[in-house]
PDB file of C-alpha atoms and ligand atoms in Angstrom:
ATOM      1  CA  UNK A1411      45.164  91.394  72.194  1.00 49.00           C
ATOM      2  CA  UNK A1412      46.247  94.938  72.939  1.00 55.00           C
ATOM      3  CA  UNK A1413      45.754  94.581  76.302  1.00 55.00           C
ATOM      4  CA  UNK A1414      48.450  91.774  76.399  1.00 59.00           C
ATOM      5  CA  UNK A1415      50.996  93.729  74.370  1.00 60.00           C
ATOM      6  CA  UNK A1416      50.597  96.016  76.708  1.00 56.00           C
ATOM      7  CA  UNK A1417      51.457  93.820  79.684  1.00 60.00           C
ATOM      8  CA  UNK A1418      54.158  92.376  77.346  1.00 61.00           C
ATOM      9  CA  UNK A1419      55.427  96.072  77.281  1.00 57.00           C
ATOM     10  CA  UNK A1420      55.506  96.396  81.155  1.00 56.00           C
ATOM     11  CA  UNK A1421      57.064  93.553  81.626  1.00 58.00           C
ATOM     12  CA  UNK A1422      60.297  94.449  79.192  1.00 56.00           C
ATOM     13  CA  UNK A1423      60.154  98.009  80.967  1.00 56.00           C
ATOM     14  CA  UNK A1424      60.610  96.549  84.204  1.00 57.00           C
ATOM     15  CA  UNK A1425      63.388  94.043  83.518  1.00 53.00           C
ATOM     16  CA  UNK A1426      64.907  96.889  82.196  1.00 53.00           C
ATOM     17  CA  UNK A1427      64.929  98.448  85.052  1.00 54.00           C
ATOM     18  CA  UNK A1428      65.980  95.890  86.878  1.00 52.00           C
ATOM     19  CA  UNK A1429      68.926  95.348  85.067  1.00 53.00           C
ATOM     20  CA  UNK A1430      70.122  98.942  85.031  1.00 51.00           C
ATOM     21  CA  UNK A1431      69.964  98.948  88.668  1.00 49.00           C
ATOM     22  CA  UNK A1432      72.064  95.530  88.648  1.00 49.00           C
ATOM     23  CA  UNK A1433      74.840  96.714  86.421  1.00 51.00           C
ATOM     24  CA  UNK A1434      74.943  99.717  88.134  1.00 48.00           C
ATOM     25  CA  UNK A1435      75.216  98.240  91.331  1.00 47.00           C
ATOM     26  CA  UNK A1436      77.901  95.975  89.953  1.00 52.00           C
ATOM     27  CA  UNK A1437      80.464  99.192  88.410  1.00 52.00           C
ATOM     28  CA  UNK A1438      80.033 101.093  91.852  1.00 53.00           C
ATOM     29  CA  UNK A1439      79.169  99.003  94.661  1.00 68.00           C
ATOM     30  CA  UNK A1440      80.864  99.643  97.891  1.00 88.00           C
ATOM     31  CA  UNK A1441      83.903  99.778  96.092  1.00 95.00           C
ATOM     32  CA  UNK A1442      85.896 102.974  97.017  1.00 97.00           C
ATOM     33  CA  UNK A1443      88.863 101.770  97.192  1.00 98.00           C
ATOM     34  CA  UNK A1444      90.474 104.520  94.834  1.00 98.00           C
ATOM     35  CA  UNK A1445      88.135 107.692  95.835  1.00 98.00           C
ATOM     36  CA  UNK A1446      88.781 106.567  99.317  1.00 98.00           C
ATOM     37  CA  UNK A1447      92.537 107.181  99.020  1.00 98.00           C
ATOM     38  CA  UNK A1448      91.947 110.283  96.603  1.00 98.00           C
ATOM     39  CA  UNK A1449      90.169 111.819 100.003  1.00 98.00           C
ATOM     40  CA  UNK A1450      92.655 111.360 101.795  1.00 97.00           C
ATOM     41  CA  UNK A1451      95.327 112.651  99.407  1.00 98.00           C
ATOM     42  CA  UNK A1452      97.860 109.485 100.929  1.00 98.00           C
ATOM     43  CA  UNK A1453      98.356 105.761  99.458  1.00 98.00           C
ATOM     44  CA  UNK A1454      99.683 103.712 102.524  1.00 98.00           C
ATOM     45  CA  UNK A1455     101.549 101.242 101.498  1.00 98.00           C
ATOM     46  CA  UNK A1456     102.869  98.301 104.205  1.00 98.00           C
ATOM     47  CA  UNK A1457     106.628  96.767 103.323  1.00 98.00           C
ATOM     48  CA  UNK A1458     109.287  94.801 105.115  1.00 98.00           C
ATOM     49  CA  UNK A1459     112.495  96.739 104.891  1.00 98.00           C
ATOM     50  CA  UNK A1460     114.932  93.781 105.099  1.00 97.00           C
ATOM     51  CA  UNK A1461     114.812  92.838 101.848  1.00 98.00           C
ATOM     52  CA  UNK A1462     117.508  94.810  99.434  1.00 97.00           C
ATOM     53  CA  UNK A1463     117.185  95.220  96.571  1.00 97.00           C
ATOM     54  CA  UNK A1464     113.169  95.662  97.224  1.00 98.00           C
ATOM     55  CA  UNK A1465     113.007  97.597 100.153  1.00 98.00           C
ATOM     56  CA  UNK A1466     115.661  98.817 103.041  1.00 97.00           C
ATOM     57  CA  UNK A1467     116.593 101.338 104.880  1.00 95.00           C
ATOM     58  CA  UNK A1468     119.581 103.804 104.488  1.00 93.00           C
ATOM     59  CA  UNK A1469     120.924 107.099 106.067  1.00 90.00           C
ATOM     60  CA  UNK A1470     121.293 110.057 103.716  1.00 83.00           C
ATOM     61  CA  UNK A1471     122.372 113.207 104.758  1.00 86.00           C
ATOM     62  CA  UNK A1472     121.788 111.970 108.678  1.00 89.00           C
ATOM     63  CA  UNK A1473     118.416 111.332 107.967  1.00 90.00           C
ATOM     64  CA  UNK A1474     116.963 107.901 107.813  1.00 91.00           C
ATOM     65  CA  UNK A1475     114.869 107.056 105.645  1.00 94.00           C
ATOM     66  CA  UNK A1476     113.129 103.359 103.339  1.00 97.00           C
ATOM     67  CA  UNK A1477     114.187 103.075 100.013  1.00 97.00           C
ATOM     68  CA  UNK A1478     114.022 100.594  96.919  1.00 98.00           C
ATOM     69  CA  UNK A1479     112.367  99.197  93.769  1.00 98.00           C
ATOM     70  CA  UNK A1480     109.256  98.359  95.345  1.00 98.00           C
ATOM     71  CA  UNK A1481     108.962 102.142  96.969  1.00 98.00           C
ATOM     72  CA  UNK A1482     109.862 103.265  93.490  1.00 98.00           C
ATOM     73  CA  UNK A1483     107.030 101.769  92.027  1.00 98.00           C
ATOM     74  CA  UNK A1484     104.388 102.509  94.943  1.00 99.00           C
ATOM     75  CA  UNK A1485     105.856 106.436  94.339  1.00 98.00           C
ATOM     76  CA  UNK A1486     104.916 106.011  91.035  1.00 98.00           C
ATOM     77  CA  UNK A1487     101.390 104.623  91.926  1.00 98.00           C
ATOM     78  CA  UNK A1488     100.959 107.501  93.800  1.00 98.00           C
ATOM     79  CA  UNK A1489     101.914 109.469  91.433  1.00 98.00           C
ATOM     80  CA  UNK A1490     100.034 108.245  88.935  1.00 98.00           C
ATOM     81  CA  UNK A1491      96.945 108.595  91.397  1.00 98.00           C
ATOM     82  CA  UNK A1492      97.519 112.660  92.354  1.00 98.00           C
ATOM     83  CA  UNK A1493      98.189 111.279  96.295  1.00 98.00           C
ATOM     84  CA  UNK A1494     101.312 111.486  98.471  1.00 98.00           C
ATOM     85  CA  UNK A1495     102.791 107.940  99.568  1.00 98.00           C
ATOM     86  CA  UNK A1496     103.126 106.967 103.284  1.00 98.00           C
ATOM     87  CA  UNK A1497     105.508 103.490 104.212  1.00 98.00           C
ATOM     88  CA  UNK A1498     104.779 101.821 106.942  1.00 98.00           C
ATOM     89  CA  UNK A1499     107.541  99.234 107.972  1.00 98.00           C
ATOM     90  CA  UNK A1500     106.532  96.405 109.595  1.00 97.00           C
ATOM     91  CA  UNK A1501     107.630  92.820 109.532  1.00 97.00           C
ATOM     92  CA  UNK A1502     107.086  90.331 107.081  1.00 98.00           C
ATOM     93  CA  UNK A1503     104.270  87.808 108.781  1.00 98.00           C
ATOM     94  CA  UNK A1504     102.062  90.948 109.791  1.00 98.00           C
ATOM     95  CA  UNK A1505     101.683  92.500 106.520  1.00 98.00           C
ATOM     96  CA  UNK A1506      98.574  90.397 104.660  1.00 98.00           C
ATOM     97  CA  UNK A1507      96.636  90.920 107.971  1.00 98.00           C
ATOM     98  CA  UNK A1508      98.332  94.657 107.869  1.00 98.00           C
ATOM     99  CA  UNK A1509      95.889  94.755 104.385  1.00 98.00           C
ATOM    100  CA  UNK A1510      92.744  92.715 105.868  1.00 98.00           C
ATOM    101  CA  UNK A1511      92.151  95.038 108.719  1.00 98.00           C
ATOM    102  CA  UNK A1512      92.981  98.094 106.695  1.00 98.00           C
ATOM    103  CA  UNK A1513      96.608  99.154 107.987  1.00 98.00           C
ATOM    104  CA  UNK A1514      97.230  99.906 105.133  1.00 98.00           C
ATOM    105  CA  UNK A1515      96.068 100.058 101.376  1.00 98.00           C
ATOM    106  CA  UNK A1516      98.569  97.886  99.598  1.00 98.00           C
ATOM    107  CA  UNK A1517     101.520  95.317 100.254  1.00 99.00           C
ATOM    108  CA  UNK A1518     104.922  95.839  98.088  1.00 99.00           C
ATOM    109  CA  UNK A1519     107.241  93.754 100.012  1.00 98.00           C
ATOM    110  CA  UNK A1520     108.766  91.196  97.352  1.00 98.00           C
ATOM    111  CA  UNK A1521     106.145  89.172  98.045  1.00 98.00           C
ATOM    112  CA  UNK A1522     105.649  86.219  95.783  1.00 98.00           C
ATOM    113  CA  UNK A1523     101.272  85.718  94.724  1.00 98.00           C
ATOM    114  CA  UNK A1524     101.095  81.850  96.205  1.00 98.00           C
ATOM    115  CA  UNK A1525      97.739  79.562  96.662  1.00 98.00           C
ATOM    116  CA  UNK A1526      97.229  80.339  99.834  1.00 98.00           C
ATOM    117  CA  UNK A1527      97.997  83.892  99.632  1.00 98.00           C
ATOM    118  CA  UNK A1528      95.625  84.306  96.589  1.00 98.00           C
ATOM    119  CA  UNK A1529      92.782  83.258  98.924  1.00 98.00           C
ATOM    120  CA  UNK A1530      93.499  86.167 101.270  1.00 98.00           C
ATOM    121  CA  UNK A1531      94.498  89.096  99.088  1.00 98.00           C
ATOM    122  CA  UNK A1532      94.579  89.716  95.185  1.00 98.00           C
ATOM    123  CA  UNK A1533      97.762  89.898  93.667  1.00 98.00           C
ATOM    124  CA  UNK A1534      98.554  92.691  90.899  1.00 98.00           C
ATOM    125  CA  UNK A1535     100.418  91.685  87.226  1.00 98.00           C
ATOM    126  CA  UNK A1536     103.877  90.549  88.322  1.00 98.00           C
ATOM    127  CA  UNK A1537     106.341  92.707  87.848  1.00 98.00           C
ATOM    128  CA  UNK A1538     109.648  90.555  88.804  1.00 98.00           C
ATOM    129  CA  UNK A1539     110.491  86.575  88.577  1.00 98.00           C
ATOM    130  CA  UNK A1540     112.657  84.820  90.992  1.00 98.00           C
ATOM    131  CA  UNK A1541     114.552  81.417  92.107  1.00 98.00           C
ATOM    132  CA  UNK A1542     115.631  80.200  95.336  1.00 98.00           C
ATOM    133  CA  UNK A1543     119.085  79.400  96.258  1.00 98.00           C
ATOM    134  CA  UNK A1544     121.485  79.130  99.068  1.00 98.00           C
ATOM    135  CA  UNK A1545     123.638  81.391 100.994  1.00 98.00           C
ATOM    136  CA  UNK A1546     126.597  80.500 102.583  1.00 98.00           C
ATOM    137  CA  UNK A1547     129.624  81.640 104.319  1.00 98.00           C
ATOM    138  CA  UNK A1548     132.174  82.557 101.877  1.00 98.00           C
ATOM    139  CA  UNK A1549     134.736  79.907 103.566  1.00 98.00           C
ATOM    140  CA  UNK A1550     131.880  77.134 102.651  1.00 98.00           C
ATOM    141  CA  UNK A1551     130.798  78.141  99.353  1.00 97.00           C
ATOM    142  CA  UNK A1552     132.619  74.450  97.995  1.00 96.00           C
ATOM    143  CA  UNK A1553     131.391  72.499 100.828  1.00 97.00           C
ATOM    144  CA  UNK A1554     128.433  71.589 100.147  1.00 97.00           C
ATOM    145  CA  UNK A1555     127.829  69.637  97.446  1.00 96.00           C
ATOM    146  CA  UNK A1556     124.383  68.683  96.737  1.00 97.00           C
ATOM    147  CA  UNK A1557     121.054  69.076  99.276  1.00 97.00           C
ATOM    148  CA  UNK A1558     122.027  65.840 101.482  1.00 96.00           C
ATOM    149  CA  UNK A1559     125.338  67.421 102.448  1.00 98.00           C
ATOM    150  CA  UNK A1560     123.760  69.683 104.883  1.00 98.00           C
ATOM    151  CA  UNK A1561     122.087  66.521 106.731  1.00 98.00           C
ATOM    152  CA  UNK A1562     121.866  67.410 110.433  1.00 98.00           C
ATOM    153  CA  UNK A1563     122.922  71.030 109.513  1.00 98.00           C
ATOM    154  CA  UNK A1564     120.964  74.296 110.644  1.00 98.00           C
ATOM    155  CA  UNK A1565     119.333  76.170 107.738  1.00 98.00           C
ATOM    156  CA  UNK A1566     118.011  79.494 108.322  1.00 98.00           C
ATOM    157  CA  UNK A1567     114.623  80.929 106.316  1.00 98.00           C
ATOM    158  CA  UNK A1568     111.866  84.112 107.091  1.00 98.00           C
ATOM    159  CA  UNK A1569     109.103  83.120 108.566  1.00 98.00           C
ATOM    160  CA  UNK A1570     105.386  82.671 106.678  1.00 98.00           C
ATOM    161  CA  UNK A1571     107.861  82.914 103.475  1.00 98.00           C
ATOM    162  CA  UNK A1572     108.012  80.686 100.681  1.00 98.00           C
ATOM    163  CA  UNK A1573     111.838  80.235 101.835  1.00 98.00           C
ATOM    164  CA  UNK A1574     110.023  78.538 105.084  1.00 98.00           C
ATOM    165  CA  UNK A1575     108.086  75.966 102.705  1.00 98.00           C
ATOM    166  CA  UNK A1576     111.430  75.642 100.504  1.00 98.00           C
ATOM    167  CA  UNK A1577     113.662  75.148 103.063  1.00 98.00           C
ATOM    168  CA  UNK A1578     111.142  72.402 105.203  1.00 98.00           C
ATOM    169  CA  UNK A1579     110.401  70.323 102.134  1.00 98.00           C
ATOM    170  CA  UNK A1580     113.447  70.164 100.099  1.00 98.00           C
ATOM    171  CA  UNK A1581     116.362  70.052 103.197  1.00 98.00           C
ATOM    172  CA  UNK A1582     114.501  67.640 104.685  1.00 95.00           C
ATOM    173  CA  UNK A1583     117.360  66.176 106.685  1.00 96.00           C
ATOM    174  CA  UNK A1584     118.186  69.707 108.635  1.00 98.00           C
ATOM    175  CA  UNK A1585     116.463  71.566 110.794  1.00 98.00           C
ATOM    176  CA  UNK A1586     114.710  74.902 109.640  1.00 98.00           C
ATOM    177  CA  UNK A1587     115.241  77.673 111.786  1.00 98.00           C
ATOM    178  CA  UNK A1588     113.285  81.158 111.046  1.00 98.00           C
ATOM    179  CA  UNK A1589     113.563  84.637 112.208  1.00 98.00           C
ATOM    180  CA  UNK A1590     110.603  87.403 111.745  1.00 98.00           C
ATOM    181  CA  UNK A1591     113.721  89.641 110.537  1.00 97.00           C
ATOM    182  CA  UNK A1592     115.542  88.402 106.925  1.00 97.00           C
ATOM    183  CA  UNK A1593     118.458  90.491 108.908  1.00 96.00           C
ATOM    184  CA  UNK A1594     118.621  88.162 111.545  1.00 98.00           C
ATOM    185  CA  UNK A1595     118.973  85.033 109.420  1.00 98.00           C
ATOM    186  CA  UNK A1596     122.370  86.754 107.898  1.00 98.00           C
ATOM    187  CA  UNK A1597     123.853  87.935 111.131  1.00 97.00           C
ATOM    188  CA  UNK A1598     123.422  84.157 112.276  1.00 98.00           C
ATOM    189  CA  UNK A1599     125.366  82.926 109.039  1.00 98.00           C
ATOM    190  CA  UNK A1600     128.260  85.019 110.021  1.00 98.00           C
ATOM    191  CA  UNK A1601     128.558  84.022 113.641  1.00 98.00           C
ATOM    192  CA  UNK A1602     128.155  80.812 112.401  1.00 97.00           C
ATOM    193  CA  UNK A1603     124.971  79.478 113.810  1.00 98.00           C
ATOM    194  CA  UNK A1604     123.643  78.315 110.782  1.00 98.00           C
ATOM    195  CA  UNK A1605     125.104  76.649 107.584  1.00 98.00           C
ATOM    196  CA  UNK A1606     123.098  78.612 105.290  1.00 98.00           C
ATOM    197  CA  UNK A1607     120.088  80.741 104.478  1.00 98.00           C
ATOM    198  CA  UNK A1608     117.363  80.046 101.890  1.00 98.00           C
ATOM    199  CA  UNK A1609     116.642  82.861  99.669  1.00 98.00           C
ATOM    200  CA  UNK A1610     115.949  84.076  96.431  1.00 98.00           C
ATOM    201  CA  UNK A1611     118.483  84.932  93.955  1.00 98.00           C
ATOM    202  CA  UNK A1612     118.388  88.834  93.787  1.00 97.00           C
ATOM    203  CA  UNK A1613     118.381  89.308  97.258  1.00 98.00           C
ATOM    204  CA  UNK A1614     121.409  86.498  97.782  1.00 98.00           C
ATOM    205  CA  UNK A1615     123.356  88.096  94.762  1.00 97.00           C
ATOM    206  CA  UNK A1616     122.936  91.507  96.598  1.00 95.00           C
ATOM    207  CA  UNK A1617     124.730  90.204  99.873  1.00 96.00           C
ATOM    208  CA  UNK A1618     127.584  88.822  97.667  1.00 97.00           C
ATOM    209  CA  UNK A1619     127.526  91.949  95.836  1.00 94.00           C
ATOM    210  CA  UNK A1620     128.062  93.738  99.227  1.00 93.00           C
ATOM    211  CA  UNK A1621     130.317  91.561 100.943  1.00 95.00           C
ATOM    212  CA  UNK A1622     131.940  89.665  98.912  1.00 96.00           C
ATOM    213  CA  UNK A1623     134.143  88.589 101.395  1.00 97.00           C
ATOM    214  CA  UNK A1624     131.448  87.083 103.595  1.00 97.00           C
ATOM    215  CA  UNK A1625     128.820  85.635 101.372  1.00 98.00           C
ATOM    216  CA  UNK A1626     129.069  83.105  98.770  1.00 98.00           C
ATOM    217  CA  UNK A1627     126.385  81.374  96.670  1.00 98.00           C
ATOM    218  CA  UNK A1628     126.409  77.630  97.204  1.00 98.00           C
ATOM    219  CA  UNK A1629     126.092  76.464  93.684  1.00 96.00           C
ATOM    220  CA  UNK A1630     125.259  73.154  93.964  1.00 97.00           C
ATOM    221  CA  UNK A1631     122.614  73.131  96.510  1.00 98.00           C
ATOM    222  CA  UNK A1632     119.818  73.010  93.696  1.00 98.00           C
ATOM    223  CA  UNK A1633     116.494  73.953  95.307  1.00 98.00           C
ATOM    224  CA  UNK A1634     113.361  74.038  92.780  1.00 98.00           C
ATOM    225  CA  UNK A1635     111.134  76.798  93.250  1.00 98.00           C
ATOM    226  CA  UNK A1636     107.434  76.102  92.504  1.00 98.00           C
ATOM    227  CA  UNK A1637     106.068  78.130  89.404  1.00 98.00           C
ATOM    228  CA  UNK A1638     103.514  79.341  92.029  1.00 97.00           C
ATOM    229  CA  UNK A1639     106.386  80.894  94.125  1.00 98.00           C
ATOM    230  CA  UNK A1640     107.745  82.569  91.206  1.00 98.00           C
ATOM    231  CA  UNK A1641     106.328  86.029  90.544  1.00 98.00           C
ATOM    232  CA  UNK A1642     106.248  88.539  92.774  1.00 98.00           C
ATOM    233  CA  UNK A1643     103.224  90.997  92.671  1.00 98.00           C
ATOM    234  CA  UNK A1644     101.711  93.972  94.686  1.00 99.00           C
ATOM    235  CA  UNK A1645      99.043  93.097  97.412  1.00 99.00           C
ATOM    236  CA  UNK A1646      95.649  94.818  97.517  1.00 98.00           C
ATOM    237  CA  UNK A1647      92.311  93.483  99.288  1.00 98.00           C
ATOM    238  CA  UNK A1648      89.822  91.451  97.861  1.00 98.00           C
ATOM    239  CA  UNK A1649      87.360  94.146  97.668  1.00 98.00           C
ATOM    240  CA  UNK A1650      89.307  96.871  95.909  1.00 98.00           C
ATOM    241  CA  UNK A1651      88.200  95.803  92.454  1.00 98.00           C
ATOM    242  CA  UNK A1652      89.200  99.702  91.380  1.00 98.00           C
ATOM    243  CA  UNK A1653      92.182  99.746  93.389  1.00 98.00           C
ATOM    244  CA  UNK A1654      93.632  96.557  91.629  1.00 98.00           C
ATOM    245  CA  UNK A1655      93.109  98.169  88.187  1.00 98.00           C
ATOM    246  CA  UNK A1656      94.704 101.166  89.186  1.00 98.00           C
ATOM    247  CA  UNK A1657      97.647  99.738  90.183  1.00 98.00           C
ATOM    248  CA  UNK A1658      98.116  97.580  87.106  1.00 98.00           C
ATOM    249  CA  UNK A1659      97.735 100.470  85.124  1.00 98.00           C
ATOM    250  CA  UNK A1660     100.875 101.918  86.390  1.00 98.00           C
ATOM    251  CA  UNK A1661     102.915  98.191  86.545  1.00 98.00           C
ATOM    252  CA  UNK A1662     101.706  98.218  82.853  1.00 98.00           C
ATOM    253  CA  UNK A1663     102.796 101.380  81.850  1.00 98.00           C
ATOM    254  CA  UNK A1664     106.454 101.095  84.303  1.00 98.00           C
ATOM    255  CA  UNK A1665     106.873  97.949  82.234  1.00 97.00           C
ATOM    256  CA  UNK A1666     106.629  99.767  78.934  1.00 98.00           C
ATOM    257  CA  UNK A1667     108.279 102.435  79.389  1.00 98.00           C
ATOM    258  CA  UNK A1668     111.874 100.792  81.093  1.00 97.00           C
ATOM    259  CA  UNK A1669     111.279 102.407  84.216  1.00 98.00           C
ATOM    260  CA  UNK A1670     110.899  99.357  85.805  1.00 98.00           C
ATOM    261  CA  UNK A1671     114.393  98.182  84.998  1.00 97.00           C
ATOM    262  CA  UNK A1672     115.949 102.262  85.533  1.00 98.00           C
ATOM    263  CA  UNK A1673     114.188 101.552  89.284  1.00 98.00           C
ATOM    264  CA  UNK A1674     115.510  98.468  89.815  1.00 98.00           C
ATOM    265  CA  UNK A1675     119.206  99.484  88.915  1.00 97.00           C
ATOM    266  CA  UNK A1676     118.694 103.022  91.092  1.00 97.00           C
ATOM    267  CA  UNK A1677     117.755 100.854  94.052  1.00 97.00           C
ATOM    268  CA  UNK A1678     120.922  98.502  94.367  1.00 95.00           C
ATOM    269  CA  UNK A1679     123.117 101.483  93.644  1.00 94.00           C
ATOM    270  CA  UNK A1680     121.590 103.453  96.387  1.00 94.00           C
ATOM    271  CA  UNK A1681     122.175 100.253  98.332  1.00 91.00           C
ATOM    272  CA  UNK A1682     125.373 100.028  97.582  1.00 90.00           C
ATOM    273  CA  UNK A1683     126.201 103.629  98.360  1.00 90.00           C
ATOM    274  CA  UNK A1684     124.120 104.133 101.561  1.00 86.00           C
ATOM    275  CA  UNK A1685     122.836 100.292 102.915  1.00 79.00           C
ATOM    276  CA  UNK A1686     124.329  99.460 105.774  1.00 64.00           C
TER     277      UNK A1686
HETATM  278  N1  LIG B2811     109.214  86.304  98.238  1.00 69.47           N
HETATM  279  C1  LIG B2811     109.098  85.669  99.509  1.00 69.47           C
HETATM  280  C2  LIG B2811     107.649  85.497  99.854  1.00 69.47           C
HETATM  281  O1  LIG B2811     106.805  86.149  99.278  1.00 69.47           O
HETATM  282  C3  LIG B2811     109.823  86.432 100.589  1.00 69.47           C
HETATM  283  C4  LIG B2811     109.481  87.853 100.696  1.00 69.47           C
HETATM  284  C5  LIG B2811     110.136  88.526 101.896  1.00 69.47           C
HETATM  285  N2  LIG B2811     109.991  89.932 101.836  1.00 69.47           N
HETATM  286  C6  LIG B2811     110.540  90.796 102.691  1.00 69.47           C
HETATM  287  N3  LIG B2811     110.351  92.059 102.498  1.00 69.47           N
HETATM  288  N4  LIG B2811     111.244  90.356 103.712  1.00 69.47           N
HETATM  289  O2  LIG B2811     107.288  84.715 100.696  1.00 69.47           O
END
């Protein structure tokens, strides 16, 4: 009788065990992801600098430098994390495999969290919500007047965007062209080569807003944009469990406090004074 309490006893004990060293296993894992960036006292964070209001560059003072809401908020992530902030500019279809072979430690680069992205990287809280629309050439912004007028047409979108996907499956009847470069797709509007470029709504309202002389929105093109196309987030790997709380922390907090609208206003006036 005692004998088998006893071995009852041992039994509990070791499961015990067991399952300290599982849940401890669990909390710290390989997961560095946040003392790994602490160590080296930088958070690098990859972006596409074509895409104002998010991220683009501008001369100050002679000097030339990437600014915007999304650098606003990875400066405050760094803040918020004791570390400096590095930007690495790249282009736009480089930057998830930027993240997978550890170019860098997060993504802010208006990027929207879609299916197939989700299955590559893990996407932060969103912090902004877009639609997709049309830009045109000021001269044409009454010519078109519903998605079949641009049959045979050339419609420009970035590449490995959800402007690409947009543009292919709703303009069916013209031909998608795409650039690497969002810049590229504008300076072929003006000269002309194309009869309009897919994009989403703050980024089209901020070429108006620029040029308003140029650009035009065409307002009844209506292209849907999928609810999983919607919300743009901030890019982290799969791994970094810690890294991916960390960062929401701060979205959180930017969200409560206003900052994230204050950073979003800063960024298109600095656009406005300095873009190019
Ligand atoms: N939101 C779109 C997407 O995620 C386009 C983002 C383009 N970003 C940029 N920095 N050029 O596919």
């Amino acid at each position: 009788m005692e004998m088998k309490n006893l071995k009852k006893g041992l039994v509990v004990v070791a499961g015990l065990a067991l399952l300290t060293i599982g849940l401890a296993g669990c909390s710290n894992s390989s997961d560095n992801s946040v003392k790994n960036i602490k160590d080296k006292g930088t958070l690098v964070m990859g972006t596409s600098a074509d895409y104002a209001p998010f991220e683009f560059p501008i001369v100050k003072n002679g000097k030339k430098t990437v600014t915007g809401y999304d650098i606003f908020i990875a400066q405050q992530i760094a803040k918020d994390m004791g570390v400096k902030l590095k930007i690495t500019n790249t282009e736009f279809p480089s930057l998830i495999t930027d993240l997978k072979n550890k170019k860098v430690d997060i993504v802010l680069a208006g990027m929207v969290s879609t299916d197939e992205r989700k299955k590559q990287v893990s996407f932060s809280d969103s912090y902004y919500k877009v639609e997709n629309v049309l830009l045109v050439n000021k001269a044409d912004e009454n010519k078109y007047n519903s998605i079949s007028d641009l049959k045979g047409l050339q419609v420009g979108a970035q590449q490995t965007t959800t402007q690409e996907q947009i543009a292919k499956k709703q303009i069916k009847n013209a031909t998608t062209v795409t650039e690497a470069n969002a810049n590229s797709l504008t300076t072929e509007l003006t000269q002309g080569k194309l009869a309009g470029v897919v994009l989403e709504n703050e980024i089209a309202d901020n070429y108006v807003k620029q040029y308003p002389e140029k650009y035009a929105i065409a307002k009844n093109v209506k292209l849907s944009t999928p609810e999983s196309q919607q919300h743009i987030n901030i890019a982290v790997r799969k791994d970094d469990k810690k890294l991916l709380k960390q960062v929401n922390k701060s979205v959180k907090e930017l969200k409560s406090n206003g900052k994230m609208d204050t950073f979003l206003a800063k960024a298109q006036n600095l656009q406005a004074k300095y873009g190019k």
